[in-house]
CSV table of C-alpha atoms and ligand atoms in Angstrom, one decimal:
chain,number,residue,atom,x,y,z
A,1,MET,CA,91.2,67.9,116.9
A,2,ASN,CA,92.7,71.1,118.4
A,3,ARG,CA,94.6,72.9,115.7
A,4,ALA,CA,97.6,75.2,116.2
A,5,ALA,CA,99.6,77.5,113.9
A,6,VAL,CA,103.1,76.1,113.6
A,7,ILE,CA,106.2,78.0,112.4
A,8,CYS,CA,107.9,75.9,109.7
A,9,GLY,CA,110.0,78.4,107.8
A,10,LEU,CA,112.1,81.5,108.5
A,11,GLY,CA,114.0,84.1,106.5
A,12,GLY,CA,115.3,87.7,106.5
A,13,ALA,CA,116.4,90.4,104.1
A,14,LEU,CA,118.6,93.5,104.6
A,15,PRO,CA,119.6,96.4,102.3
A,16,GLU,CA,123.2,96.3,100.9
A,17,THR,CA,124.1,99.8,102.2
A,18,LEU,CA,125.6,99.7,105.7
A,19,VAL,CA,125.7,102.9,107.8
A,20,SER,CA,128.1,102.7,110.8
A,21,ASN,CA,128.2,104.9,113.8
A,22,ALA,CA,131.3,106.6,112.4
A,23,ASP,CA,129.4,107.3,109.1
A,24,LEU,CA,126.7,109.1,111.2
A,25,ALA,CA,129.3,111.0,113.2
A,26,ARG,CA,130.7,112.5,110.0
A,27,GLU,CA,127.3,113.9,109.2
A,28,LEU,CA,125.7,114.7,112.6
A,29,ASP,CA,126.7,116.0,116.0
A,30,THR,CA,127.1,112.5,117.5
A,31,SER,CA,129.8,109.9,118.2
A,32,ASP,CA,130.3,106.1,118.1
A,33,GLU,CA,130.8,106.2,121.9
A,34,TRP,CA,127.4,107.9,122.5
A,35,ILE,CA,125.5,105.6,120.3
A,36,ARG,CA,127.2,102.4,121.5
A,37,SER,CA,126.9,103.3,125.2
A,38,ARG,CA,123.2,104.6,125.0
A,39,THR,CA,121.8,102.0,122.6
A,40,GLY,CA,124.3,99.1,121.9
A,41,ILE,CA,123.9,99.8,118.2
A,42,GLU,CA,127.0,99.7,116.0
A,43,ASN,CA,125.6,99.5,112.4
A,44,ARG,CA,122.3,99.8,110.6
A,45,ARG,CA,121.3,99.3,107.0
A,46,VAL,CA,119.3,101.6,104.7
A,47,ILE,CA,117.6,101.1,101.4
A,48,ALA,CA,118.9,102.8,98.2
A,49,PRO,CA,116.9,105.4,96.4
A,50,GLY,CA,114.3,103.7,94.3
A,51,GLN,CA,113.9,100.8,96.7
A,52,ALA,CA,110.8,100.3,98.9
A,53,THR,CA,109.5,98.2,101.8
A,54,SER,CA,107.9,95.6,99.4
A,55,ASP,CA,111.4,94.9,97.9
A,56,LEU,CA,112.6,93.8,101.3
A,57,ALA,CA,109.4,92.0,102.1
A,58,VAL,CA,109.5,90.0,98.9
A,59,ALA,CA,113.2,89.0,99.5
A,60,ALA,CA,112.5,87.9,103.1
A,61,GLY,CA,109.2,86.2,102.2
A,62,SER,CA,110.9,84.1,99.4
A,63,ARG,CA,113.7,83.1,101.9
A,64,ALA,CA,111.0,82.0,104.4
A,65,LEU,CA,109.2,80.0,101.7
A,66,ALA,CA,112.4,78.3,100.7
A,67,SER,CA,113.2,77.5,104.4
A,68,ALA,CA,109.8,75.9,104.8
A,69,GLY,CA,110.0,74.0,101.5
A,70,ALA,CA,106.6,75.5,100.7
A,71,ALA,CA,105.4,76.1,97.2
A,72,ALA,CA,104.0,79.6,96.6
A,73,ASP,CA,100.5,78.1,95.7
A,74,ASP,CA,100.3,76.3,99.0
A,75,VAL,CA,100.2,79.6,100.8
A,76,ASP,CA,96.9,81.5,100.7
A,77,LEU,CA,97.4,84.3,103.2
A,78,VAL,CA,100.0,87.0,103.3
A,79,VAL,CA,100.0,89.3,106.4
A,80,LEU,CA,102.5,92.2,106.2
A,81,ALA,CA,103.3,94.1,109.4
A,82,THR,CA,104.6,97.5,108.4
A,83,SER,CA,104.3,101.2,109.3
A,84,THR,CA,106.2,102.3,106.1
A,85,PRO,CA,104.0,100.8,103.3
A,86,ASP,CA,105.0,101.5,99.7
A,87,HIS,CA,102.0,103.9,99.5
A,88,PRO,CA,99.4,105.2,102.0
A,89,CYS,CA,96.8,103.4,99.9
A,90,PRO,CA,96.4,100.5,99.0
A,91,ALA,CA,98.0,98.1,101.4
A,92,THR,CA,101.4,96.7,100.3
A,93,ALA,CA,100.7,93.0,101.1
A,94,PRO,CA,98.7,92.3,97.8
A,95,ALA,CA,101.6,93.5,95.7
A,96,VAL,CA,104.0,91.3,97.8
A,97,ALA,CA,101.8,88.3,97.3
A,98,GLN,CA,101.6,88.9,93.6
A,99,ARG,CA,105.4,89.2,93.3
A,100,LEU,CA,105.8,86.0,95.3
A,101,GLY,CA,103.7,84.1,92.8
A,102,MET,CA,100.5,83.9,95.0
A,103,PRO,CA,98.1,86.3,93.2
A,104,GLY,CA,94.9,84.9,94.6
A,105,ALA,CA,96.0,84.9,98.3
A,106,ALA,CA,94.2,86.9,100.9
A,107,ALA,CA,96.6,89.8,101.7
A,108,PHE,CA,96.5,92.7,104.1
A,109,ASP,CA,98.8,95.0,106.1
A,110,VAL,CA,99.0,95.3,109.9
A,111,ALA,CA,100.1,98.7,111.4
A,112,ALA,CA,101.2,98.2,115.0
A,113,VAL,CA,104.7,99.8,114.5
A,114,CYS,CA,107.3,97.7,116.5
A,115,THR,CA,104.7,95.3,117.8
A,116,GLY,CA,103.4,94.7,114.2
A,117,PHE,CA,105.0,91.3,113.7
A,118,VAL,CA,103.4,89.8,116.9
A,119,TYR,CA,100.0,91.3,116.0
A,120,ALA,CA,100.4,89.9,112.4
A,121,LEU,CA,101.3,86.4,113.8
A,122,ALA,CA,98.2,86.5,116.0
A,123,ALA,CA,95.9,87.5,113.1
A,124,ALA,CA,97.4,84.8,110.8
A,125,ALA,CA,97.3,82.1,113.5
A,126,ALA,CA,93.7,82.8,114.2
A,127,MET,CA,92.7,82.6,110.5
A,128,LEU,CA,94.7,79.4,110.2
A,129,THR,CA,93.4,77.6,113.2
A,130,ALA,CA,89.8,78.6,112.2
A,131,GLY,CA,90.4,76.8,108.9
A,132,THR,CA,90.0,80.0,106.8
A,133,VAL,CA,93.4,79.6,105.2
A,134,ARG,CA,95.7,76.6,104.6
A,135,GLN,CA,99.2,78.2,105.1
A,136,ALA,CA,100.3,81.7,105.9
A,137,LEU,CA,103.3,83.9,105.2
A,138,VAL,CA,103.8,86.5,107.9
A,139,ILE,CA,106.3,89.3,107.1
A,140,GLY,CA,107.6,92.2,109.2
A,141,ALA,CA,109.2,94.8,107.0
A,142,ASP,CA,110.0,98.5,107.5
A,143,THR,CA,112.1,101.2,105.9
A,144,PHE,CA,112.2,103.9,108.6
A,145,SER,CA,115.1,105.6,106.8
A,146,THR,CA,112.4,107.0,104.4
A,147,ILE,CA,110.6,108.8,107.2
A,148,LEU,CA,113.4,110.0,109.5
A,149,ASP,CA,114.3,113.7,109.7
A,150,PRO,CA,117.8,113.7,108.2
A,151,ALA,CA,118.8,116.2,111.0
A,152,ASP,CA,117.5,114.2,113.9
A,153,ARG,CA,120.6,112.6,115.5
A,154,THR,CA,118.6,110.5,117.9
A,155,THR,CA,116.3,108.6,115.5
A,156,ARG,CA,119.0,108.4,112.8
A,157,ALA,CA,121.2,106.6,115.3
A,158,VAL,CA,118.5,104.2,116.4
A,159,PHE,CA,116.6,103.0,113.3
A,160,GLY,CA,117.5,100.7,110.4
A,161,ASP,CA,115.7,99.1,107.5
A,162,GLY,CA,115.0,95.3,107.1
A,163,ALA,CA,112.5,92.5,106.7
A,164,GLY,CA,111.9,89.1,108.3
A,165,ALA,CA,109.3,86.5,107.6
A,166,VAL,CA,107.9,83.1,108.8
A,167,VAL,CA,105.7,80.5,107.2
A,168,LEU,CA,102.8,79.1,109.4
A,169,ARG,CA,101.2,75.8,108.7
A,170,PRO,CA,98.4,74.0,110.7
A,171,GLY,CA,99.5,71.4,113.2
A,172,ASP,CA,99.2,70.0,116.7
A,173,PRO,CA,99.5,72.3,119.7
A,174,ALA,CA,101.9,69.8,121.3
A,175,GLU,CA,104.5,69.9,118.5
A,176,PRO,CA,107.6,72.1,118.3
A,177,GLY,CA,106.9,75.4,116.5
A,178,ALA,CA,103.3,75.6,117.6
A,179,LEU,CA,102.4,79.1,118.8
A,180,LEU,CA,101.2,78.5,122.4
A,181,GLY,CA,99.1,81.7,122.9
A,182,PHE,CA,99.2,85.4,122.7
A,183,ASP,CA,99.1,88.4,125.0
A,184,LEU,CA,98.2,91.6,123.1
A,185,GLY,CA,97.4,95.1,124.3
A,186,SER,CA,97.4,98.9,123.6
A,187,ASP,CA,97.2,102.3,125.2
A,188,GLY,CA,96.1,105.1,122.9
A,189,ALA,CA,96.8,107.6,125.6
A,190,GLY,CA,100.5,107.3,124.5
A,191,SER,CA,99.8,107.8,120.8
A,192,ASP,CA,101.7,111.1,120.7
A,193,LEU,CA,104.9,109.5,122.0
A,194,ILE,CA,105.8,107.7,118.7
A,195,THR,CA,104.2,109.4,115.7
A,196,VAL,CA,104.3,110.8,112.2
A,197,ARG,CA,101.8,113.7,112.6
A,198,ALA,CA,101.0,114.6,109.0
A,199,GLY,CA,100.0,112.6,105.9
A,200,GLY,CA,96.8,111.1,107.4
A,201,SER,CA,93.2,112.3,107.5
A,202,ARG,CA,93.8,114.7,110.4
A,203,GLN,CA,96.7,116.6,108.7
A,204,ARG,CA,96.5,115.7,105.0
A,205,SER,CA,99.6,115.2,102.9
A,206,ALA,CA,98.3,117.3,99.9
A,207,GLY,CA,96.6,120.6,100.1
A,208,GLY,CA,97.0,120.7,103.9
A,209,ASP,CA,99.0,123.3,105.9
A,210,ALA,CA,101.0,120.9,108.1
A,211,PRO,CA,104.5,122.1,108.7
A,212,ALA,CA,107.2,120.2,106.9
A,213,GLU,CA,108.7,118.7,110.1
A,214,ASP,CA,105.3,117.0,110.8
A,215,HIS,CA,106.0,114.6,107.9
A,216,TRP,CA,109.0,113.2,109.8
A,217,PHE,CA,108.9,110.4,112.4
A,218,ALA,CA,109.1,111.8,116.0
A,219,MET,CA,109.7,109.8,119.2
A,220,GLN,CA,109.9,110.9,122.8
A,221,GLY,CA,112.7,108.5,123.6
A,222,ARG,CA,113.0,108.9,127.3
A,223,ALA,CA,109.3,108.5,128.0
A,224,VAL,CA,109.1,105.6,125.7
A,225,PHE,CA,112.1,103.8,127.3
A,226,ALA,CA,110.3,103.3,130.6
A,227,GLU,CA,107.1,102.2,128.9
A,228,ALA,CA,109.0,99.7,126.7
A,229,VAL,CA,110.5,97.9,129.7
A,230,LEU,CA,107.3,97.9,131.7
A,231,SER,CA,105.0,96.8,128.8
A,232,MET,CA,107.3,94.0,127.5
A,233,SER,CA,108.0,92.6,131.0
A,234,LYS,CA,104.3,92.7,132.0
A,235,SER,CA,103.1,91.2,128.7
A,236,ALA,CA,105.8,88.4,128.8
A,237,GLN,CA,104.9,87.6,132.4
A,238,HIS,CA,101.1,87.4,131.6
A,239,LEU,CA,101.8,85.0,128.8
A,240,ILE,CA,104.2,82.9,130.9
A,241,ASP,CA,101.5,82.5,133.6
A,242,ARG,CA,98.8,81.8,131.1
A,243,ILE,CA,100.6,79.0,129.2
A,244,GLY,CA,101.9,77.4,132.4
A,245,TRP,CA,105.6,78.3,132.0
A,246,ALA,CA,105.8,80.0,135.4
A,247,GLY,CA,107.8,77.1,137.0
A,248,ARG,CA,110.8,77.0,134.7
A,249,GLY,CA,110.3,80.1,132.6
A,250,PRO,CA,111.5,80.6,129.0
A,251,ASP,CA,115.0,79.4,128.0
A,252,ARG,CA,115.4,82.4,125.6
A,253,VAL,CA,113.6,85.7,125.1
A,254,VAL,CA,113.6,87.4,121.7
A,255,ALA,CA,112.4,90.9,122.4
A,256,HIS,CA,111.9,93.8,120.1
A,257,GLN,CA,115.4,95.2,119.4
A,258,ALA,CA,115.0,98.8,120.4
A,259,ASN,CA,117.9,99.4,122.8
A,260,LEU,CA,120.4,97.1,124.6
A,261,ARG,CA,119.6,98.7,127.9
A,262,ILE,CA,115.9,98.0,127.4
A,263,LEU,CA,116.7,94.3,126.5
A,264,ARG,CA,118.8,94.0,129.7
A,265,ALA,CA,116.1,95.6,131.9
A,266,VAL,CA,113.4,93.2,130.5
A,267,GLY,CA,115.7,90.3,131.2
A,268,GLU,CA,116.2,91.4,134.7
A,269,GLN,CA,112.5,91.9,135.3
A,270,LEU,CA,111.9,88.3,134.1
A,271,GLY,CA,114.7,86.9,136.2
A,272,LEU,CA,116.8,85.8,133.2
A,273,SER,CA,120.5,85.9,132.6
A,274,GLU,CA,122.1,88.1,129.9
A,275,GLU,CA,122.8,84.9,127.8
A,276,GLN,CA,119.1,84.2,127.6
A,277,ILE,CA,118.4,87.5,125.9
A,278,THR,CA,118.9,87.6,122.1
A,279,VAL,CA,120.8,90.6,120.9
A,280,HIS,CA,120.8,91.5,117.2
A,281,LEU,CA,120.4,95.3,117.3
A,282,ASP,CA,124.2,95.8,117.4
A,283,GLN,CA,124.3,95.0,113.6
A,284,VAL,CA,121.0,96.3,112.3
A,285,GLY,CA,119.6,98.8,114.9
A,286,ASN,CA,115.8,99.0,115.5
A,287,THR,CA,114.2,97.6,112.3
A,288,VAL,CA,110.7,98.1,113.7
A,289,ALA,CA,108.3,95.3,112.5
A,290,ALA,CA,111.2,93.3,111.1
A,291,SER,CA,113.1,93.3,114.4
A,292,ILE,CA,111.8,90.1,116.0
A,293,PRO,CA,111.9,87.8,112.8
A,294,LEU,CA,115.3,89.2,111.8
A,295,ALA,CA,116.6,88.5,115.3
A,296,LEU,CA,115.1,84.9,115.1
A,297,ALA,CA,116.8,84.3,111.8
A,298,ASP,CA,120.2,85.6,113.0
A,299,ALA,CA,120.0,83.5,116.2
A,300,GLN,CA,119.0,80.4,114.2
A,301,ASN,CA,121.9,80.9,111.9
A,302,LYS,CA,124.4,81.4,114.8
A,303,GLY,CA,123.0,78.3,116.6
A,304,THR,CA,122.0,80.2,119.7
A,305,LEU,CA,118.4,79.1,119.0
A,306,THR,CA,118.2,75.3,119.1
A,307,PRO,CA,115.3,72.8,118.8
A,308,GLY,CA,113.5,72.1,122.0
A,309,GLN,CA,114.2,75.5,123.6
A,310,ARG,CA,111.3,77.4,125.2
A,311,VAL,CA,111.3,80.7,123.3
A,312,LEU,CA,109.3,83.8,124.2
A,313,LEU,CA,108.8,86.6,121.7
A,314,THR,CA,107.8,90.0,123.0
A,315,GLY,CA,107.3,93.4,121.3
A,316,PHE,CA,106.5,97.0,122.1
A,317,GLY,CA,106.0,100.0,119.9
A,318,GLY,CA,104.0,103.0,118.8
A,319,GLY,CA,100.3,103.2,119.5
A,320,LEU,CA,101.3,102.4,122.2
A,321,THR,CA,101.1,98.7,121.5
A,322,TRP,CA,102.6,95.5,123.0
A,323,GLY,CA,102.3,91.8,122.5
A,324,SER,CA,103.9,88.4,123.3
A,325,THR,CA,103.8,84.8,122.1
A,326,ALA,CA,105.8,81.7,122.8
A,327,LEU,CA,106.8,78.4,121.3
A,328,ILE,CA,109.1,75.4,121.6
A,329,TRP,CA,111.7,76.1,119.0
A,330,PRO,CA,111.3,73.7,116.1
A,331,SER,CA,113.9,72.0,113.9
A,332,LEU,CA,114.0,74.3,110.9
A,333,HIS,CA,116.0,74.1,107.7
A,334,LEU,CA,118.8,76.6,108.4
A,335,ALA,CA,117.4,79.9,107.3
A,336,PRO,CA,119.8,81.0,104.5
A,337,ALA,CA,121.8,84.2,105.4
A,338,PRO,CA,119.6,87.2,104.9
A,339,ALA,CA,119.2,88.3,101.3
A,340,HIS,CA,120.9,91.6,100.5
A,341,ILE,CA,119.0,93.8,98.1
B,1,ACO,N1,124.4,111.6,119.8
B,1,ACO,C1,124.7,112.4,120.8
B,1,ACO,N2,123.8,113.0,121.7
B,1,ACO,C2,122.5,112.6,121.5
B,1,ACO,C3,122.1,111.8,120.5
B,1,ACO,C4,123.1,111.2,119.6
B,1,ACO,N3,122.8,110.4,118.6
B,1,ACO,N4,120.8,111.6,120.6
B,1,ACO,C5,120.3,112.3,121.7
B,1,ACO,N5,121.4,113.0,122.2
B,1,ACO,C6,121.4,113.9,123.4
B,1,ACO,C7,120.1,114.6,123.5
B,1,ACO,O1,120.1,115.7,122.7
B,1,ACO,C8,120.2,114.9,125.0
B,1,ACO,O2,121.0,116.1,125.2
B,1,ACO,P1,120.6,117.2,126.3
B,1,ACO,O3,120.6,116.4,127.6
B,1,ACO,O4,121.7,118.2,126.1
B,1,ACO,O5,119.2,117.6,125.9
B,1,ACO,C9,120.9,113.7,125.6
B,1,ACO,O6,121.6,113.1,124.5
B,1,ACO,C10,119.9,112.8,126.2
B,1,ACO,O7,118.8,112.5,125.4
B,1,ACO,P2,117.7,111.4,125.6
B,1,ACO,O8,116.7,111.4,124.5
B,1,ACO,O9,117.2,111.6,127.0
B,1,ACO,O10,118.7,110.1,125.5
B,1,ACO,P3,118.4,108.7,126.0
B,1,ACO,O11,119.5,108.2,126.8
B,1,ACO,O12,117.0,108.5,126.5
B,1,ACO,O13,118.6,107.8,124.6
B,1,ACO,C11,117.1,106.8,123.0
B,1,ACO,C12,117.7,108.1,123.5
B,1,ACO,C13,118.3,105.9,122.5
B,1,ACO,C14,116.2,107.0,121.9
B,1,ACO,C15,116.4,106.1,124.2
B,1,ACO,O14,115.6,107.0,124.9
B,1,ACO,C16,115.5,104.9,123.8
B,1,ACO,O15,116.1,103.9,123.3
B,1,ACO,N6,114.2,105.0,123.9
B,1,ACO,C17,113.3,103.9,123.7
B,1,ACO,C18,113.0,103.7,122.2
B,1,ACO,C19,111.9,102.7,122.1
B,1,ACO,O16,111.8,101.7,122.8
B,1,ACO,N7,111.0,102.9,121.1
B,1,ACO,C20,109.9,102.0,121.0
B,1,ACO,C21,109.9,101.2,119.8
B,1,ACO,S1,110.2,102.3,118.4
B,1,ACO,C22,108.7,102.3,117.5
B,1,ACO,O17,107.7,101.8,117.9
B,1,ACO,C23,108.8,102.9,116.1
């Protein structure tokens, strides 16, 4: 029998602390008008001192397990997409698995920045369909507030913290929720466009001579903008052609939430109306690896994602990396509102 990885649970988590555009404008040379008109973002949330990525990941993961009705010991794989792990070493996923009550589970991190969740889904789906694991928890979680230069008005306006998660179980490729295929890619020639220069083996964090600013996240926004539109549209179209959706196309696209203008341009490239493009960034900003699952949970709770819809997920991020997958939206237990930690 052909096996597929099927999404059967969904959940999200956000930090309590909300930072509005007006809050940023009190601190930096920016305005609500600039941020809204250039990005579509109104609010973002940031973790409190002492909190870390794993705290959000555990909260989102436990929401997804509850939505799936899955017992922790039914799940034997945790894949965590993050570029802001709790520590450079070891990976954060084993600690998340342990805190969720699954200490023997296979657990590893995936670092593909904003494409991380799609890459993590692909890795977990492959292990599940090969029969290596029984059920998988796939989490996207990031806390970019911990790596942003406090004086950088562009990145401070754009990024927010959060986590989103899904549970995958084995099933039939024809059933709703089955992941129908993946398109994944990268272009390392653009690795300097989205980067934290120091803290790795090339510019070490301790005993090295890296300038302080090299420890902050840096992004060449304008160059990345064009790449984001091109990569997500091309990747989505490749997948649409490959899985035989070219005739009718997707009903909804849930794309990485980087910028409202990027979402609209991707929709235009794919010949979709504005109503078919999911927008969640107005409330949370760009939450990096959490962005797609958080947008899914929000759309599921608002009722804009309904069972039977043809849904395409597409992401783009640092690396550069991109990736897409698609599914018929399943009937899920309503994901509870995101946990606030
Ligand atoms: N408030 C006021 N002015 C600002 C702000 C701000 N918050 N930020 C930048 N500006 C100014 C700049 O200083 C610049 O001024 P200048 O012309 O006097 O030099 C001007 O606005 C234009 O700057 P740009 O960077 O060209 O602004 P742009 O319209 O491109 O918007 C943004 C910046 C929002 C970052 C946009 O480029 C973008 O969304 N890029 C894509 C991001 C993306 O998709 N990233 C990929 C995923 S992220 C990841 O993988 C981690």
